[in-house]
Amino acid sequence: MTDCPNGEVRDLLPDLLHDRLTPAQRAEVEDHLLSCEDCQEEMALLRGMRRSMHRAPKVAVADIVSALPAYRAPVRRLGNGWRIAAALALIVGGGTSIIVRHDARVLEGNHALVAVIPTTPAAPATPVETQVASATVHSTPAHVERVAPETQAAPRELAVASTNVGDLSDAELDALVNDLGSLDAVTPAEVEQPASVSPLPPTSTSETGA
Amino acid sequence: MTLPVPAVPPVAEEAADLDLIARWKSGDERAATALVERHAEALARFAASVGAREDVEDLVQETFVRAFSSLDSFRGESSLRTWLFTIARRLLLDRRRSARRRGGGSRNAVDVKDSDAVTEYDALDGVVADETERRMREAVARLTPTQREVFTLRVSEGLSYKEIAEAVGSTEGAARVHYHNAMRAIKEFLDD
């Protein structure tokens, strides 16, 4: 038994045996077989080999099926879910912090009024809070800032700000004006540096030099 | 002659398998029976031809149990039958390793003695094959384990070289070489 020199066709003989060729391939291989004794012999051998190898032990399908597990849909792993939740919390928390800080800066930039309350001599030796109030002076503070302990001896200052005075009602304006009666005004820049705030305007160079 | 090498995959067969898998996942127990009926015989042939011997049925059953336990990992990139062959082959290798560790198996359990295959098949089927078929089985039994594996998948099961490479963890080129070496060895044996 010799081998046909046409390796391409020999390669496809098992596919012809199992009917796995395209119609064009099948026609080409069958044409070749008509004129090639080597391939005819090999094809006959393949048919015999397949037949002999198909003598397989019988298996009991019912026994196999009864041993099969019931289907269980895959469970999603919690580990990844927690990671995603943690990442989302970080993003949301961080984003909120940035927005709040941004809003606070905008609020400071829109100060309509900034006032300082004279120091109370018997102020307690605890950190003093500088408050930047919202438009309604007596409402909940929008921003609270801690002042360093070394400023405790400095005059107690209360800066009051409004986003826009034009937005205040008459009653709110009256209340604000009344409050302002006992207050001295300072600039927003001075409020941001409480230790250096002075109730008096800075003296000019010419005055100090005089 | 210019023949495209890849053969036509049995698309309809694969689609039918995928449909049965989907039905089984949705609770249709009959789909499991159908899947086993479609592939059990081929698995048994493969197991017997590569030397599973007396535990063919047990190996086939365990193959299906493993396959059904992890059907969600079957992506359909290869045919279901190729995937089953892969599982059966791994199981067979594991069993041989275990047998070697216990000292109960030979160093190369796949190697078959001269008349081993004949006895095996006759005992299994209870049928005395004719002389030609007996000689053919003997020729296959004399192949190296890898040649026998590749030859069985190619000739008995009709897998392409690509599918064989997936099943045995090799390359298409290597599968082709093993097939042609096996065919040459079989011809030489039959010509003697």
XYZ file of C-alpha atoms in Angstrom:
402
model
C 0.000 0.000 0.000
C 1.619 3.244 -1.144
C 0.865 6.868 -0.386
C -0.587 9.220 -2.990
C 1.802 12.132 -3.594
C -1.141 14.547 -3.362
C -0.979 15.353 0.352
C -3.827 17.859 0.204
C -6.313 15.291 -0.993
C -5.050 12.622 1.421
C -5.543 15.092 4.239
C -9.210 15.447 3.306
C -10.074 11.751 2.997
C -11.215 11.426 6.638
C -13.395 14.504 6.097
C -14.925 12.836 3.040
C -15.554 9.789 5.209
C -17.452 11.917 7.733
C -19.149 14.133 5.136
C -17.461 17.280 6.385
C -16.450 18.749 3.027
C -18.018 21.621 1.155
C -19.729 20.584 -2.086
C -16.808 21.991 -4.079
C -14.236 20.147 -1.976
C -16.218 16.943 -2.159
C -16.473 17.114 -5.959
C -12.753 17.765 -6.274
C -11.755 14.900 -3.938
C -14.149 12.488 -5.605
C -12.788 13.420 -9.042
C -9.314 12.671 -7.765
C -10.411 9.339 -6.310
C -11.709 8.178 -9.687
C -8.220 8.268 -11.125
C -6.040 7.496 -8.065
C -5.691 3.880 -6.901
C -3.603 4.845 -3.876
C -6.357 7.119 -2.578
C -9.006 4.504 -3.353
C -7.101 1.982 -1.221
C -6.600 4.499 1.554
C -10.275 5.419 1.491
C -11.233 1.738 1.759
C -8.802 1.358 4.649
C -10.325 4.359 6.415
C -13.840 2.924 6.040
C -12.680 -0.386 7.491
C -10.807 1.317 10.327
C -13.815 3.386 11.205
C -16.049 0.317 11.191
C -13.664 -1.647 13.391
C -13.154 1.223 15.806
C -16.872 1.727 16.127
C -17.164 -1.495 18.099
C -17.375 0.351 21.374
C -18.627 -0.812 24.732
C -22.249 -0.063 25.359
C -22.982 2.552 27.941
C -26.180 2.868 29.970
C -27.526 6.300 29.152
C -30.111 6.165 31.961
C -27.417 5.477 34.565
C -25.363 8.416 33.341
C -28.342 10.762 33.300
C -29.351 9.769 36.830
C -25.865 10.680 38.040
C -25.926 14.140 36.490
C -26.156 17.138 38.810
C -29.094 19.520 38.653
C -28.363 22.778 36.929
C -27.385 25.633 39.195
C -27.145 29.099 37.776
C -23.746 30.635 38.505
C -23.616 32.799 41.640
C -22.190 36.249 41.185
C -19.108 36.766 43.304
C -19.665 39.229 46.140
C -16.038 40.293 46.190
C -16.287 42.242 42.999
C -19.603 43.792 44.052
C -18.100 45.178 47.227
C -15.159 46.539 45.332
C -17.469 48.338 42.939
C -19.595 49.691 45.813
C -16.499 50.941 47.618
C -15.244 52.622 44.462
C -18.621 54.307 43.933
C -18.711 55.512 47.552
C -15.239 56.978 47.142
C -16.202 58.750 43.942
C -19.466 60.112 45.361
C -17.882 61.139 48.669
C -14.936 62.777 47.008
C -17.135 64.545 44.500
C -19.400 65.868 47.250
C -16.431 67.216 49.191
C -15.187 69.036 46.128
C -18.613 70.531 45.446
C -19.083 71.678 49.051
C -15.653 73.253 49.090
C -16.320 74.885 45.758
C -19.662 76.243 47.020
C -17.986 77.611 50.126
C -15.474 79.478 47.975
C -18.250 80.881 45.807
C -20.075 81.967 48.939
C -17.000 83.747 50.205
C -16.569 85.411 46.832
C -20.116 86.795 46.970
C -19.834 88.419 50.373
C -22.087 91.389 50.566
C -21.238 92.216 54.115
C -18.535 91.111 56.450
C -18.595 92.196 60.038
C -16.549 91.671 63.153
C -17.955 91.411 66.652
C -15.785 92.979 69.361
C -13.967 90.567 71.609
C -15.538 89.299 74.787
C -12.816 89.607 77.455
C -13.900 86.530 79.401
C -13.804 84.258 76.386
C -13.252 80.605 77.348
C -9.854 79.021 76.632
C -11.263 76.728 73.989
C -11.040 76.939 70.213
C -13.180 79.753 68.924
C -15.431 79.287 65.930
C -15.561 81.758 63.128
C -18.871 81.460 61.378
C -19.813 82.447 57.893
C -23.563 82.572 57.909
C -25.941 82.186 55.055
C -28.181 84.917 53.738
C -30.502 84.740 56.726
C -28.133 85.623 59.481
C -29.915 83.639 62.171
C -30.302 80.449 60.222
C -28.033 77.393 60.357
C -24.431 78.273 59.495
C -23.410 77.157 56.061
C -19.762 76.895 56.918
C -17.875 76.522 60.183
C -14.181 77.087 60.443
C -11.912 76.222 63.364
C -9.466 78.858 64.455
C -6.078 77.886 65.826
C -5.749 77.927 69.641
C -3.117 80.721 69.534
C -5.850 83.092 68.329
C -7.845 82.553 71.473
C -6.512 85.729 73.024
C -7.332 87.719 69.913
C -10.649 89.556 69.606
C -13.559 87.256 68.947
C -14.709 87.917 65.419
C -17.923 87.057 63.720
C -18.064 87.462 59.980
C -21.525 87.656 58.523
C -21.995 87.245 54.835
C -24.806 87.234 52.384
C -24.834 85.787 48.942
C -26.825 88.751 47.668
C -28.374 91.513 49.741
C -30.957 92.113 47.057
C -32.396 88.686 47.763
C -33.175 89.503 51.396
C -36.662 90.375 52.529
C -37.428 93.638 54.325
C -37.623 91.857 57.669
C -34.305 90.172 57.077
C -32.730 93.457 56.059
C -34.029 95.166 59.196
C -32.639 92.393 61.346
C -29.335 92.618 59.592
C -29.116 96.391 59.950
C -29.903 96.132 63.637
C -27.163 93.610 64.085
C -24.761 95.783 62.199
C -25.230 98.622 64.592
C -22.667 97.219 66.968
C -20.334 95.758 64.386
C -17.233 97.026 62.618
C -16.711 96.085 59.032
C -13.666 94.269 57.697
C -12.821 92.958 54.243
C -13.195 89.272 53.336
C -9.423 89.011 53.042
C -9.075 90.051 56.638
C -11.639 87.510 57.766
C -9.573 84.725 56.197
C -6.631 85.692 58.427
C -8.252 86.076 61.841
C -5.006 86.513 63.769
C -4.150 89.653 61.830
C -7.607 91.136 61.775
C -7.875 94.504 63.340
C -11.030 96.441 63.990
C -9.256 99.521 62.685
C -8.267 100.134 59.046
C -4.512 99.695 58.415
C -2.467 102.813 58.819
C -0.722 104.144 55.751
C 3.038 104.135 55.317
C 3.129 107.872 55.436
C 1.323 107.901 58.711
C 3.661 105.340 60.312
C 6.647 107.179 59.010
C 5.446 110.457 60.369
C -5.357 21.617 -7.148
C -6.146 24.210 -4.505
C -8.258 22.781 -1.752
C -9.013 24.811 1.328
C -7.798 22.718 4.216
C -10.462 23.444 6.836
C -13.319 21.020 6.564
C -16.933 21.969 7.051
C -17.805 21.932 10.720
C -21.086 20.216 11.495
C -22.825 23.496 12.253
C -26.255 21.935 12.598
C -24.929 19.434 15.126
C -23.307 22.136 17.191
C -26.429 24.286 17.077
C -28.499 21.332 18.243
C -26.106 20.818 21.171
C -26.301 24.462 22.158
C -30.082 24.328 21.991
C -30.170 21.253 24.221
C -27.817 22.913 26.709
C -30.082 25.956 26.875
C -33.092 23.739 27.414
C -31.354 21.824 30.195
C -30.443 25.082 31.906
C -34.071 26.107 31.791
C -35.068 22.925 33.586
C -35.767 20.472 30.776
C -34.408 17.148 32.069
C -35.061 15.455 28.744
C -32.453 17.696 27.182
C -29.813 16.096 29.428
C -30.854 12.654 28.249
C -30.667 13.786 24.647
C -27.186 15.220 25.137
C -25.932 12.011 26.716
C -27.473 9.917 23.943
C -25.806 12.056 21.307
C -22.278 11.802 22.699
C -21.979 8.800 25.035
C -21.159 6.307 22.307
C -18.449 8.473 20.774
C -16.924 9.031 24.197
C -16.976 5.306 24.893
C -15.277 4.614 21.557
C -12.646 7.200 22.286
C -12.103 5.937 25.828
C -11.803 2.337 24.680
C -9.474 3.159 21.831
C -7.086 5.128 24.026
C -6.923 2.402 26.625
C -9.593 3.112 29.223
C -10.212 -0.671 29.276
C -12.689 -1.995 31.758
C -13.692 1.336 33.236
C -14.970 2.829 29.997
C -18.511 3.270 31.244
C -17.315 4.781 34.500
C -15.066 7.184 32.631
C -17.886 8.212 30.303
C -20.201 8.804 33.236
C -17.664 10.887 35.101
C -16.990 12.868 31.948
C -20.644 13.809 31.689
C -20.900 14.621 35.386
C -17.901 16.925 35.129
C -19.206 18.481 31.941
C -22.693 19.117 33.302
C -21.228 20.544 36.497
C -19.398 23.187 34.517
C -21.544 23.723 31.452
C -21.549 27.451 32.196
C -17.862 27.489 31.386
C -18.534 25.977 27.960
C -18.346 28.954 25.592
C -19.142 27.102 22.387
C -15.761 28.044 20.937
C -15.240 24.392 20.098
C -17.906 21.782 19.544
C -19.440 20.170 22.611
C -18.071 16.801 21.524
C -14.524 18.165 21.295
C -14.961 19.650 24.763
C -16.181 16.307 26.078
C -13.189 14.548 24.538
C -10.941 17.049 26.304
C -12.570 16.316 29.668
C -12.463 12.548 29.120
C -8.815 12.716 28.173
C -7.920 14.713 31.301
C -9.813 12.285 33.478
C -8.029 9.366 31.889
C -4.648 10.987 32.437
C -5.538 11.760 36.067
C -6.564 8.172 36.657
C -3.337 6.896 35.195
C -1.309 9.248 37.375
C -3.224 8.114 40.444
C -2.701 4.488 39.511
C 1.023 5.083 39.066
C 1.250 6.799 42.460
C -0.477 3.841 44.079
C 1.863 1.538 42.215
C -1.056 -0.272 40.682
C -0.549 0.813 37.122
C 2.176 0.233 34.634
C 4.497 3.077 33.696
C 2.717 3.465 30.417
C -0.794 2.191 30.866
C -1.727 3.148 27.333
C 0.678 0.725 25.732
C -1.277 -2.262 24.581
C 0.049 -5.755 24.081
C -0.236 -7.497 20.735
C -3.608 -9.099 21.217
C -4.863 -6.788 23.900
C -7.193 -4.709 21.746
C -8.773 -7.765 20.197
C -9.516 -9.304 23.572
C -10.806 -6.008 24.866
C -13.241 -5.401 22.053
C -14.373 -8.998 21.818
C -15.035 -9.109 25.529
C -16.942 -5.855 25.389
C -19.098 -6.674 22.419
C -19.248 -10.392 22.679
C -18.627 -10.509 18.970
C -15.772 -12.176 17.162
C -14.656 -9.777 14.498
C -13.581 -10.946 11.090
C -9.908 -11.266 10.341
C -9.607 -7.935 8.527
C -11.130 -5.952 11.327
C -9.096 -7.816 13.909
C -5.928 -6.915 12.029
C -7.002 -3.295 11.811
C -7.635 -3.019 15.510
C -4.330 -4.640 16.198
C -2.650 -2.084 13.956
C -4.246 0.735 15.925
C -3.306 -0.901 19.191
C 0.350 -0.839 18.142
C 0.412 2.911 17.619
C 1.997 5.198 20.168
C -0.506 6.658 22.656
C -0.514 10.046 20.943
C -0.824 8.561 17.461
C -3.694 6.368 18.607
C -5.448 9.301 20.215
C -5.116 11.505 17.149
C -5.953 8.712 14.698
C -9.071 7.756 16.647
C -10.337 11.314 16.789
C -9.618 11.846 13.098
C -10.880 8.579 11.613
C -13.428 7.306 14.084
C -14.899 10.632 15.187
C -14.179 12.794 12.152
C -12.626 15.710 14.014
C -10.599 18.265 12.115
C -6.951 18.814 12.981
C -7.938 22.023 14.718
C -10.469 20.217 16.895
C -7.993 17.444 17.646
C -5.411 20.029 18.660
C -7.940 21.550 21.078
C -8.877 18.164 22.510
C -5.354 16.928 23.127
C -3.730 20.280 23.882
C -1.499 20.345 20.834
C -1.197 22.215 17.547
C -2.867 21.576 14.210
C 0.492 20.897 12.617
C 1.453 18.382 15.278
C -1.932 16.668 14.971
C -1.465 16.372 11.200
C 2.002 14.863 11.615
C 0.737 12.354 14.200
C -2.120 11.351 11.914
C 0.077 10.732 8.872
C 2.687 8.876 10.945
C -0.111 6.709 12.347
C -1.486 6.012 8.891
C 1.962 5.064 7.636
C 2.517 2.727 10.596
C -0.876 1.070 10.065
C -0.219 0.511 6.376
C 3.169 -1.007 7.139
C 1.633 -3.357 9.717
C -1.141 -4.453 7.375
C 1.304 -4.973 4.487
C 3.467 -7.378 6.526
